[in-house]
XYZ file of C-alpha atoms in Angstrom:
662
model
C 77.810 -42.542 313.239
C 74.731 -40.849 311.820
C 72.848 -44.163 311.517
C 70.228 -44.647 314.209
C 70.891 -47.934 315.999
C 67.912 -49.660 317.538
C 70.136 -51.959 319.588
C 71.748 -48.998 321.376
C 68.404 -47.322 321.915
C 67.119 -50.608 323.352
C 70.173 -50.817 325.609
C 69.170 -47.436 327.012
C 65.815 -48.992 327.885
C 67.533 -51.786 329.784
C 69.676 -49.262 331.622
C 66.900 -46.910 332.653
C 64.519 -49.704 333.682
C 67.241 -51.227 335.855
C 68.030 -47.912 337.549
C 64.393 -46.893 338.058
C 63.287 -50.226 339.518
C 66.372 -50.356 341.729
C 65.699 -46.901 343.113
C 62.060 -47.730 343.772
C 63.130 -50.835 345.676
C 61.504 -53.397 343.376
C 62.610 -56.921 344.403
C 64.992 -58.602 341.998
C 66.664 -55.351 340.965
C 69.081 -54.961 343.872
C 71.893 -54.462 341.359
C 69.952 -52.118 339.101
C 72.464 -49.340 339.753
C 74.591 -50.988 337.049
C 72.268 -49.273 334.574
C 74.448 -46.185 335.053
C 77.475 -48.207 333.966
C 75.547 -49.289 330.867
C 74.802 -45.631 330.102
C 78.499 -44.786 330.480
C 79.569 -47.373 327.918
C 76.899 -46.213 325.458
C 77.983 -42.590 325.857
C 81.629 -43.471 325.325
C 80.794 -45.368 322.141
C 78.669 -42.590 320.680
C 80.989 -39.735 321.649
C 84.061 -41.496 320.309
C 82.228 -42.239 317.080
C 81.275 -38.604 316.592
C 84.759 -37.293 317.343
C 86.678 -39.858 315.308
C 84.201 -39.518 312.450
C 84.926 -35.791 312.278
C 88.673 -36.286 312.449
C 88.684 -38.914 309.710
C 86.996 -36.605 307.229
C 89.392 -34.890 304.806
C 90.734 -31.839 306.621
C 88.826 -32.818 309.743
C 91.646 -32.230 312.197
C 92.494 -28.836 310.666
C 88.901 -27.563 311.052
C 88.550 -28.938 314.559
C 88.204 -25.560 316.262
C 84.806 -25.235 314.604
C 83.762 -28.863 314.977
C 84.491 -29.032 318.695
C 82.072 -26.189 319.379
C 79.421 -28.004 317.421
C 80.183 -31.162 319.397
C 79.758 -29.355 322.705
C 76.608 -27.613 321.541
C 75.092 -30.917 320.451
C 75.586 -32.280 323.982
C 74.237 -29.075 325.494
C 71.119 -29.215 323.309
C 70.421 -32.726 324.503
C 71.251 -32.374 328.189
C 70.742 -28.839 329.473
C 67.135 -27.847 328.614
C 65.505 -30.840 330.332
C 67.921 -30.604 333.272
C 67.229 -26.881 333.684
C 63.465 -27.460 333.692
C 63.854 -30.141 336.361
C 66.029 -27.894 338.550
C 63.656 -24.957 338.149
C 60.642 -27.105 339.036
C 62.315 -28.516 342.146
C 63.504 -25.101 343.315
C 60.005 -23.678 342.876
C 58.385 -26.554 344.743
C 61.105 -26.733 347.395
C 60.296 -23.243 348.615
C 56.977 -24.585 349.872
C 57.962 -27.872 351.525
C 61.698 -27.935 352.282
C 63.164 -26.577 355.496
C 65.902 -23.927 355.269
C 68.864 -26.308 355.482
C 67.394 -28.682 352.912
C 66.342 -25.857 350.608
C 69.812 -24.300 350.728
C 71.293 -27.699 349.990
C 68.925 -28.238 347.050
C 69.925 -24.840 345.655
C 73.606 -25.729 345.982
C 72.979 -29.030 344.231
C 71.009 -27.336 341.448
C 73.871 -24.941 340.734
C 76.356 -27.816 340.791
C 74.191 -29.932 338.480
C 73.772 -27.133 335.933
C 77.514 -26.487 335.988
C 78.134 -30.247 335.714
C 80.022 -30.372 338.983
C 77.487 -32.282 341.051
C 79.656 -35.398 341.186
C 82.381 -33.330 342.848
C 79.817 -31.718 345.143
C 78.387 -35.039 346.307
C 81.862 -36.461 346.768
C 82.788 -33.493 348.963
C 79.603 -33.912 350.975
C 80.005 -37.641 351.490
C 80.880 -38.106 355.139
C 79.730 -38.532 358.690
C 77.340 -35.596 358.701
C 76.205 -35.935 355.132
C 72.429 -35.822 354.872
C 71.093 -39.210 353.986
C 71.935 -39.617 350.322
C 68.514 -40.899 349.389
C 66.931 -37.618 350.537
C 68.906 -35.496 348.063
C 66.586 -34.539 345.230
C 69.344 -34.108 342.641
C 71.655 -36.902 343.725
C 71.193 -38.718 340.427
C 72.731 -35.832 338.456
C 76.213 -36.960 339.494
C 76.343 -39.300 336.506
C 75.420 -36.475 334.111
C 78.345 -34.466 335.453
C 80.739 -37.369 334.955
C 79.556 -37.770 331.349
C 79.838 -34.042 330.641
C 83.354 -33.865 332.062
C 84.271 -36.810 329.834
C 82.601 -35.030 326.924
C 84.756 -31.935 327.502
C 87.996 -33.893 327.719
C 87.485 -36.529 325.035
C 87.662 -34.453 321.816
C 90.663 -32.500 323.035
C 92.517 -35.661 324.085
C 91.727 -37.489 320.861
C 92.708 -34.476 318.766
C 96.040 -34.269 320.571
C 96.745 -37.947 319.898
C 95.657 -37.550 316.276
C 97.996 -34.578 315.841
C 100.902 -36.643 317.176
C 100.179 -39.587 314.879
C 97.055 -39.674 312.696
C 95.184 -42.920 312.236
C 93.078 -45.346 314.209
C 95.902 -47.685 315.162
C 97.777 -45.235 317.375
C 94.501 -43.709 318.537
C 93.274 -47.134 319.622
C 96.458 -47.780 321.580
C 96.096 -44.424 323.339
C 92.468 -45.121 324.259
C 93.450 -48.589 325.459
C 96.148 -47.073 327.666
C 93.632 -44.609 329.111
C 91.174 -47.422 329.712
C 93.794 -49.516 331.537
C 95.006 -46.606 333.685
C 91.497 -45.585 334.725
C 90.473 -49.192 335.435
C 93.518 -49.761 337.633
C 92.759 -46.524 339.481
C 89.204 -47.715 340.031
C 90.315 -51.074 341.369
C 92.917 -49.461 343.638
C 90.797 -46.631 345.019
C 87.399 -48.299 345.406
C 88.356 -50.067 348.673
C 90.483 -47.163 349.904
C 88.498 -44.066 348.923
C 85.070 -45.400 348.066
C 83.296 -42.057 347.616
C 85.974 -40.640 345.338
C 86.067 -43.826 343.274
C 82.297 -43.794 342.915
C 81.775 -40.144 341.996
C 84.857 -38.896 340.185
C 85.814 -39.096 336.518
C 89.325 -40.619 336.793
C 87.915 -43.843 338.268
C 84.889 -43.857 335.943
C 86.464 -42.874 332.626
C 87.399 -46.469 331.796
C 83.724 -47.361 331.439
C 83.237 -44.733 328.747
C 86.582 -45.556 327.165
C 85.366 -49.157 326.919
C 82.666 -47.858 324.598
C 85.313 -45.935 322.687
C 87.332 -49.110 322.206
C 84.277 -50.879 320.814
C 83.853 -48.122 318.238
C 87.516 -48.144 317.224
C 87.779 -51.932 316.871
C 84.256 -52.915 315.804
C 85.367 -53.355 312.193
C 87.548 -56.267 313.309
C 84.566 -58.283 314.497
C 84.796 -61.482 312.378
C 81.472 -62.981 313.455
C 78.583 -63.546 311.082
C 74.949 -62.843 311.963
C 74.523 -66.024 314.004
C 77.708 -65.439 315.966
C 76.711 -61.863 316.744
C 73.379 -63.060 318.105
C 75.275 -65.331 320.505
C 77.542 -62.406 321.387
C 74.525 -60.213 322.070
C 72.834 -62.875 324.196
C 76.017 -63.271 326.247
C 76.181 -59.497 326.732
C 72.597 -59.220 327.900
C 73.147 -62.214 330.187
C 76.093 -60.407 331.815
C 73.994 -57.249 332.306
C 71.047 -59.224 333.714
C 73.346 -61.226 335.990
C 74.843 -57.992 337.332
C 71.380 -56.654 338.108
C 70.454 -59.861 339.927
C 73.749 -60.697 341.645
C 75.136 -57.363 342.860
C 73.635 -55.080 345.486
C 74.208 -51.653 346.964
C 75.896 -53.025 350.086
C 79.185 -53.672 348.287
C 81.812 -51.220 347.085
C 81.435 -49.923 343.534
C 82.741 -49.660 340.846
C 86.030 -51.521 341.320
C 86.727 -54.728 339.449
C 83.124 -55.976 339.648
C 81.930 -53.243 337.280
C 83.751 -55.022 334.462
C 80.807 -57.445 334.256
C 78.092 -54.977 333.128
C 80.630 -52.897 331.199
C 81.831 -55.891 329.200
C 78.252 -57.061 328.742
C 77.251 -53.708 327.289
C 80.312 -53.658 325.050
C 79.390 -57.093 323.660
C 75.817 -56.010 322.894
C 77.038 -52.907 321.048
C 79.683 -54.916 319.209
C 77.067 -57.436 318.076
C 75.042 -54.636 316.439
C 71.751 -56.550 316.078
C 69.153 -53.936 315.138
C 66.304 -56.447 314.936
C 66.917 -58.146 318.279
C 63.835 -59.167 320.290
C 65.766 -58.073 323.375
C 66.140 -54.450 322.302
C 64.105 -53.664 319.182
C 60.574 -54.070 320.544
C 58.277 -51.010 320.485
C 58.307 -50.842 324.285
C 62.114 -50.934 324.418
C 62.383 -48.274 321.716
C 59.920 -45.987 323.516
C 61.759 -46.399 326.810
C 65.063 -45.830 325.029
C 64.073 -42.552 323.417
C 62.584 -41.192 326.679
C 65.305 -42.697 328.907
C 67.093 -39.431 329.682
C 63.965 -37.563 330.758
C 62.698 -40.621 332.603
C 66.010 -40.817 334.452
C 65.761 -37.135 335.376
C 62.254 -37.289 336.820
C 62.118 -40.674 338.535
C 64.541 -39.856 341.348
C 62.657 -36.857 342.833
C 59.609 -39.123 342.979
C 61.653 -41.741 344.855
C 62.593 -39.040 347.348
C 58.932 -37.994 347.594
C 58.061 -41.513 348.766
C 60.713 -41.215 351.476
C 59.402 -37.814 352.524
C 55.875 -39.175 352.841
C 56.943 -42.389 354.557
C 55.424 -44.536 351.802
C 58.599 -46.017 350.327
C 58.303 -49.764 349.918
C 54.501 -49.703 349.900
C 53.185 -51.334 346.706
C 50.429 -48.894 345.688
C 52.432 -45.650 346.154
C 55.471 -47.251 344.477
C 53.477 -48.326 341.418
C 51.862 -44.886 341.229
C 55.283 -43.197 341.424
C 56.680 -45.416 338.655
C 53.707 -44.634 336.415
C 54.064 -40.931 337.161
C 57.785 -41.176 336.336
C 56.908 -42.613 332.932
C 54.358 -39.855 332.331
C 56.670 -37.024 333.395
C 59.530 -38.564 331.435
C 57.406 -38.655 328.296
C 56.196 -35.062 328.803
C 59.743 -33.871 329.384
C 60.945 -35.667 326.252
C 58.040 -34.398 324.155
C 57.796 -30.799 325.345
C 61.370 -29.996 326.371
C 64.074 -32.415 325.292
C 62.922 -33.183 321.756
C 61.386 -29.785 321.030
C 64.386 -27.756 322.159
C 66.820 -29.986 320.304
C 64.933 -29.697 317.030
C 64.362 -25.956 317.283
C 67.856 -24.968 318.422
C 69.703 -26.819 315.698
C 68.222 -24.486 313.059
C 70.041 -21.460 314.483
C 73.672 -20.314 314.229
C 76.069 -21.449 316.937
C 76.196 -18.069 318.672
C 72.425 -17.901 319.017
C 72.241 -21.516 320.199
C 74.811 -20.743 322.865
C 72.921 -17.655 324.023
C 69.533 -19.392 324.127
C 70.974 -22.228 326.229
C 73.466 -20.345 328.378
C 71.412 -17.314 329.466
C 68.543 -19.207 331.155
C 71.015 -21.629 332.733
C 73.137 -18.743 334.031
C 70.055 -17.079 335.544
C 69.039 -20.328 337.201
C 72.541 -20.867 338.576
C 72.568 -17.304 339.931
C 69.164 -17.804 341.578
C 70.354 -21.086 343.088
C 73.523 -19.556 344.492
C 71.529 -16.651 345.927
C 69.140 -19.071 347.620
C 72.041 -21.038 349.070
C 73.672 -17.796 350.217
C 70.457 -16.830 352.008
C 70.625 -20.197 353.835
C 67.368 -21.372 352.344
C 65.383 -18.347 353.593
C 64.901 -19.404 357.242
C 62.310 -16.639 357.646
C 59.855 -19.032 355.994
C 59.731 -20.782 359.384
C 59.387 -17.546 361.346
C 56.884 -17.992 364.134
C 57.268 -21.770 364.031
C 60.960 -22.223 364.912
C 62.668 -19.428 366.825
C 66.368 -18.703 366.214
C 67.146 -20.051 369.694
C 65.312 -23.296 369.005
C 66.985 -23.626 365.602
C 70.353 -23.362 367.343
C 69.394 -26.095 369.802
C 68.327 -28.317 366.901
C 71.895 -28.205 365.529
C 75.027 -30.270 366.081
C 77.385 -29.029 368.848
C 80.086 -27.634 366.551
C 82.224 -24.478 366.856
C 79.638 -22.491 364.895
C 77.045 -23.275 367.576
C 79.343 -22.481 370.495
C 80.775 -25.957 371.164
C 84.188 -27.476 370.635
C 83.648 -30.813 368.883
C 86.587 -31.052 366.464
C 85.006 -32.561 363.367
C 87.239 -32.244 360.324
C 84.415 -33.687 358.268
C 81.636 -31.295 359.283
C 83.920 -28.234 359.421
C 86.058 -28.343 356.264
C 88.320 -25.482 357.388
C 89.685 -27.338 360.420
C 93.154 -28.830 360.126
C 94.861 -31.771 361.758
C 96.714 -30.849 364.923
C 96.916 -30.779 368.689
C 94.377 -27.955 368.747
C 91.844 -30.707 368.181
C 92.594 -31.930 371.701
C 91.629 -28.622 373.303
C 87.995 -29.300 374.159
C 86.591 -29.265 377.699
C 83.032 -29.305 379.047
C 81.531 -29.673 382.492
C 82.972 -27.781 385.459
C 86.275 -26.090 384.694
C 88.905 -26.684 387.369
C 86.936 -29.443 389.112
C 89.110 -31.855 391.114
C 87.654 -34.911 389.357
C 88.458 -35.372 385.676
C 86.919 -37.511 382.978
C 87.951 -38.345 379.431
C 85.244 -38.477 376.774
C 86.738 -40.463 373.896
C 85.174 -41.437 370.576
C 83.784 -40.393 367.219
C 80.947 -38.026 366.335
C 78.719 -39.903 368.774
C 81.038 -38.642 371.496
C 80.931 -35.251 369.814
C 77.147 -34.998 369.775
C 77.155 -35.780 373.512
C 79.161 -32.693 374.495
C 76.023 -30.937 375.831
C 75.129 -34.106 377.761
C 78.448 -34.269 379.561
C 78.537 -30.509 380.022
C 75.328 -30.715 382.029
C 76.189 -33.933 383.866
C 79.731 -32.687 384.511
C 78.533 -29.473 386.086
C 76.029 -31.338 388.242
C 78.602 -33.842 389.513
C 81.574 -31.432 389.518
C 83.483 -33.150 386.720
C 85.960 -31.556 384.331
C 85.358 -33.497 381.104
C 88.120 -33.478 378.506
C 86.749 -34.357 375.058
C 88.972 -36.187 372.560
C 86.752 -36.923 369.586
C 86.649 -36.606 365.829
C 84.552 -38.075 363.029
C 84.708 -41.838 362.343
C 87.206 -42.303 365.202
C 85.419 -44.854 367.359
C 87.122 -45.470 370.737
C 89.936 -47.926 370.200
C 93.690 -47.598 370.577
C 94.288 -49.490 367.340
C 94.219 -48.219 363.766
C 90.702 -49.379 362.838
C 88.601 -46.607 361.302
C 85.047 -46.624 359.953
C 85.560 -43.738 357.543
C 87.803 -43.290 354.505
C 91.442 -43.455 355.570
C 92.231 -40.952 352.820
C 90.315 -38.280 354.768
C 92.306 -35.979 357.028
C 90.051 -37.054 359.906
C 92.003 -40.327 359.957
C 95.251 -38.478 360.659
C 93.511 -36.562 363.451
C 92.120 -39.837 364.750
C 95.587 -41.370 365.024
C 96.782 -38.250 366.833
C 93.797 -38.487 369.216
C 94.452 -42.154 369.956
C 98.157 -41.577 370.567
C 97.267 -38.897 373.109
C 94.720 -41.144 374.845
C 97.152 -44.047 375.004
C 99.831 -41.883 376.637
C 97.551 -40.001 379.049
C 94.726 -42.376 379.937
C 95.925 -42.988 383.494
C 95.612 -39.327 384.501
C 91.792 -39.352 384.361
C 89.437 -40.476 387.111
C 86.741 -41.687 384.714
C 86.721 -42.911 381.134
C 83.633 -42.138 379.033
C 83.221 -43.869 375.681
C 80.747 -43.196 372.890
C 80.717 -44.469 369.334
C 78.740 -45.337 366.274
C 78.587 -48.939 367.446
C 76.411 -50.334 364.658
C 78.916 -49.909 361.795
C 81.742 -50.938 364.137
C 79.936 -54.210 364.829
C 78.820 -54.744 361.248
C 82.366 -54.354 359.897
C 83.818 -56.813 362.396
C 85.742 -54.155 364.319
C 84.208 -54.767 367.739
C 87.179 -56.893 368.856
C 89.420 -53.850 368.455
C 87.112 -51.946 370.788
C 86.976 -54.801 373.321
C 90.783 -55.129 373.308
C 90.961 -51.437 374.199
C 88.458 -51.989 377.014
C 90.681 -54.747 378.402
C 93.591 -52.317 378.515
C 91.452 -49.690 380.196
C 90.162 -52.188 382.769
C 93.692 -52.795 383.981
C 93.923 -49.134 385.031
C 91.228 -49.684 387.667
C 89.143 -46.769 386.451
C 85.377 -46.595 386.218
C 84.356 -46.778 382.583
C 81.032 -45.584 381.202
C 79.877 -46.649 377.728
C 77.025 -44.804 376.041
C 74.741 -46.729 373.716
C 74.067 -45.093 370.372
C 70.732 -43.453 369.571
C 68.332 -45.175 367.233
C 69.196 -45.006 363.519
C 66.114 -43.776 361.679
C 65.250 -44.257 358.027
C 65.162 -40.530 357.344
C 66.446 -37.199 358.589
C 64.202 -36.274 361.533
C 64.982 -32.563 361.548
C 64.203 -32.288 357.837
C 60.961 -34.229 358.272
C 59.966 -31.978 361.184
C 60.606 -28.787 359.211
C 58.650 -30.132 356.232
C 55.726 -30.885 358.523
C 55.762 -27.308 359.827
C 55.788 -25.831 356.323
C 52.968 -28.095 355.151
C 50.930 -27.834 358.353
C 51.128 -31.582 359.016
C 51.431 -33.464 362.296
C 54.860 -34.852 363.141
C 55.951 -37.640 365.445
C 59.522 -38.912 365.522
C 58.297 -42.056 367.224
C 56.327 -43.057 364.130
C 59.335 -42.822 361.809
C 60.619 -46.316 360.914
C 64.121 -47.402 361.875
C 64.705 -50.484 359.754
C 68.475 -49.902 359.667
C 68.823 -49.936 363.457
C 69.298 -53.701 363.786
C 73.089 -53.411 363.630
C 73.041 -51.006 366.593
C 70.890 -53.414 368.583
C 73.320 -56.256 367.851
C 76.282 -54.096 368.831
C 74.627 -53.090 372.110
C 74.012 -56.754 372.951
C 77.704 -57.477 372.399
C 78.710 -54.616 374.691
C 76.199 -55.708 377.316
C 77.525 -59.278 377.234
C 81.074 -58.026 377.689
C 80.045 -55.851 380.657
C 78.423 -58.679 382.650
C 81.492 -59.604 384.675
C 83.167 -56.191 384.703
C 82.198 -54.441 387.976
C 83.871 -51.191 386.975
C 82.102 -50.933 383.601
C 78.748 -49.161 383.263
C 76.528 -48.856 380.225
C 74.159 -45.940 379.724
C 71.413 -47.603 377.741
C 68.912 -46.080 375.372
C 66.023 -46.548 377.753
C 67.729 -44.348 380.309
C 69.056 -41.801 377.847
C 65.905 -41.407 375.750
C 63.083 -43.196 377.603
C 61.999 -44.777 374.328
C 61.142 -41.452 372.696
C 63.209 -39.275 370.371
C 61.211 -36.078 370.631
C 60.254 -33.491 373.217
C 56.777 -33.173 374.618
C 55.908 -30.686 371.872
C 57.175 -33.137 369.207
C 60.487 -31.448 368.425
C 62.900 -34.218 367.340
C 66.023 -34.891 369.381
C 68.041 -35.725 366.258
C 69.881 -33.428 363.889
C 69.709 -36.014 361.112
C 68.927 -39.735 361.058
C 71.239 -40.844 363.891
C 73.042 -37.896 365.516
C 71.685 -36.047 368.520
C 71.101 -32.323 368.418
C 72.159 -30.048 371.264
C 68.558 -30.227 372.464
C 68.587 -34.027 372.325
C 71.822 -34.340 374.288
C 70.581 -31.912 376.925
C 67.287 -33.752 377.333
C 69.200 -37.027 377.754
C 71.223 -35.362 380.511
C 68.010 -34.289 382.243
C 66.804 -37.894 382.226
C 70.070 -39.180 383.699
C 70.161 -36.502 386.377
C 66.569 -37.297 387.313
C 67.623 -40.946 387.707
C 70.597 -39.890 389.834
C 68.249 -38.444 392.422
C 70.113 -37.192 395.478
C 73.439 -38.833 394.661
C 76.035 -36.236 395.765
C 78.666 -37.098 393.169
C 79.321 -39.271 390.164
C 80.843 -42.056 392.239
C 77.767 -42.166 394.436
C 75.532 -42.291 391.396
C 77.481 -45.206 389.937
C 77.566 -47.019 393.283
C 73.771 -46.997 393.454
C 73.800 -49.447 390.576
C 73.627 -53.063 391.642
C 74.315 -56.345 389.894
C 74.971 -55.755 386.224
C 75.398 -52.012 385.653
C 73.799 -52.049 382.228
C 70.670 -53.733 383.531
C 70.338 -51.225 386.371
C 70.762 -48.264 384.052
C 68.528 -49.693 381.402
C 65.402 -50.385 383.410
C 62.092 -48.744 382.445
C 61.302 -45.410 384.045
C 58.240 -43.285 384.388
C 58.205 -39.935 382.636
C 58.515 -37.018 385.054
């Protein structure tokens, strides 16, 4: 395994080019994320070769306690110095342009990346209130953590198998069994627990074990040079087809990942060192700098999002060129230099030189996260009271929205039904039922309820859009699903006791996933109760986190306007609202609070404070301002019934008409 293989180095070039161009949104590379799968197979091949090569030496298994340390140190020399420099650079820069919440999150991610736990961290964060993934500066480090976890487990597992029965035959069968088990897990869990299947080692290990199988069985390849060239061409065709045919909208990895994985395995098995597809000078240069290029390209992708220039040709080209330059500098000055210098020293000194700076950086990151990103950096620009109003209405901010996703310590139970806003003890009662879009409207209905003397009972949890069926837009493996079923059972049994029914949901994903019929069936059931039903349209879905963008503008002294932020992903909400509006046409007891009434076509206050806590959820401030707009429209209506009765013809049209700003 000591022989340098140009074909594998060239494969790295294919992988990193695919990933980089995919992340920068270059047309034709919609499936470029498969480059990570290519990297996994390469890593599995190389790691297995190193481990098995050591064990097959005379006395190799007996001296393994020394060899395994050298194996781990070799990985650390390659991975940690460049990663630590990246994390340090981002933490230093983030103090100047990231708001407190984002800076604390970056610090948490830096610590997780350096401890090779970032895949677990991002899996835990994946959910309804997760910051938009493409705004996380260290999101790409998840794959490094998966590889490192595999690196820790592989030598120990192979040694154990070797101790039981030495030799490649039994070892190959064991690796094949691991491959099959992990692949079946991936296929089973990808549609059921997509985030876990994407981020975690058990459902990714098969890709690296595929590389291990190639190493163990490569000697059985009977093909001559010409046959191997055909094998290589077929492998590259499978990789290229994956890049062109797949896209980020589907679930991954699952069974589809077998295409790029098998393609990579075929290229490695072919072993053509003089291939025009992988041995060119450009491919070799990209291959040797691929790790550093991978590290540095993603923060530049995020920078384009921060500046609102993503998708624009000139900034994109400039960012790609800068990625190449930073990748080369990182390889030249950090990755290559540290690897060559460290290897000359004894193991203990190598460990100290690597571990001490990393430990200091982890400690600094954890301290920064513990200080909540140093909110005093915004002192004088955002007061503590305003910061509270710019938050989600959760228990920590004095509200009762029962989100098991946002608040990890909450448990499933009837206590989740104990949430009331509006006027306590009022004779008229209303049920607010839905997901987090009902939850973010607690301040809205608190204000409207007090004005119209309504006691509003809130039954809401994350992903639980208002239906009485079992449809769910989140992972059913999450405990929020169990709470959702409990919520719906309560609503089904107690719906008739309320005077009004108020519904709010994340309608876009409901519509996009074909679940709107479930919602409309529930509306039919509710209509038979002869209750007045109010449906709230969802806010606009923006392309980036508005609160984060606002805080960055304050730190950098730049102008901010939420109304200039693009919302290219909002089309599904618009389609869903049209479907709801069409359903409401002949339903005299159904009213729709449209966006134009709730927000008056602006998602910021007069002093440009955004109404959103992220890209599509209202803050407390946003919900309260929406209530002010509705109450202004209500005029002198003495109660909620009177307000609703002022609406003529189609309720949604009456509520949705244009209004002058007060």
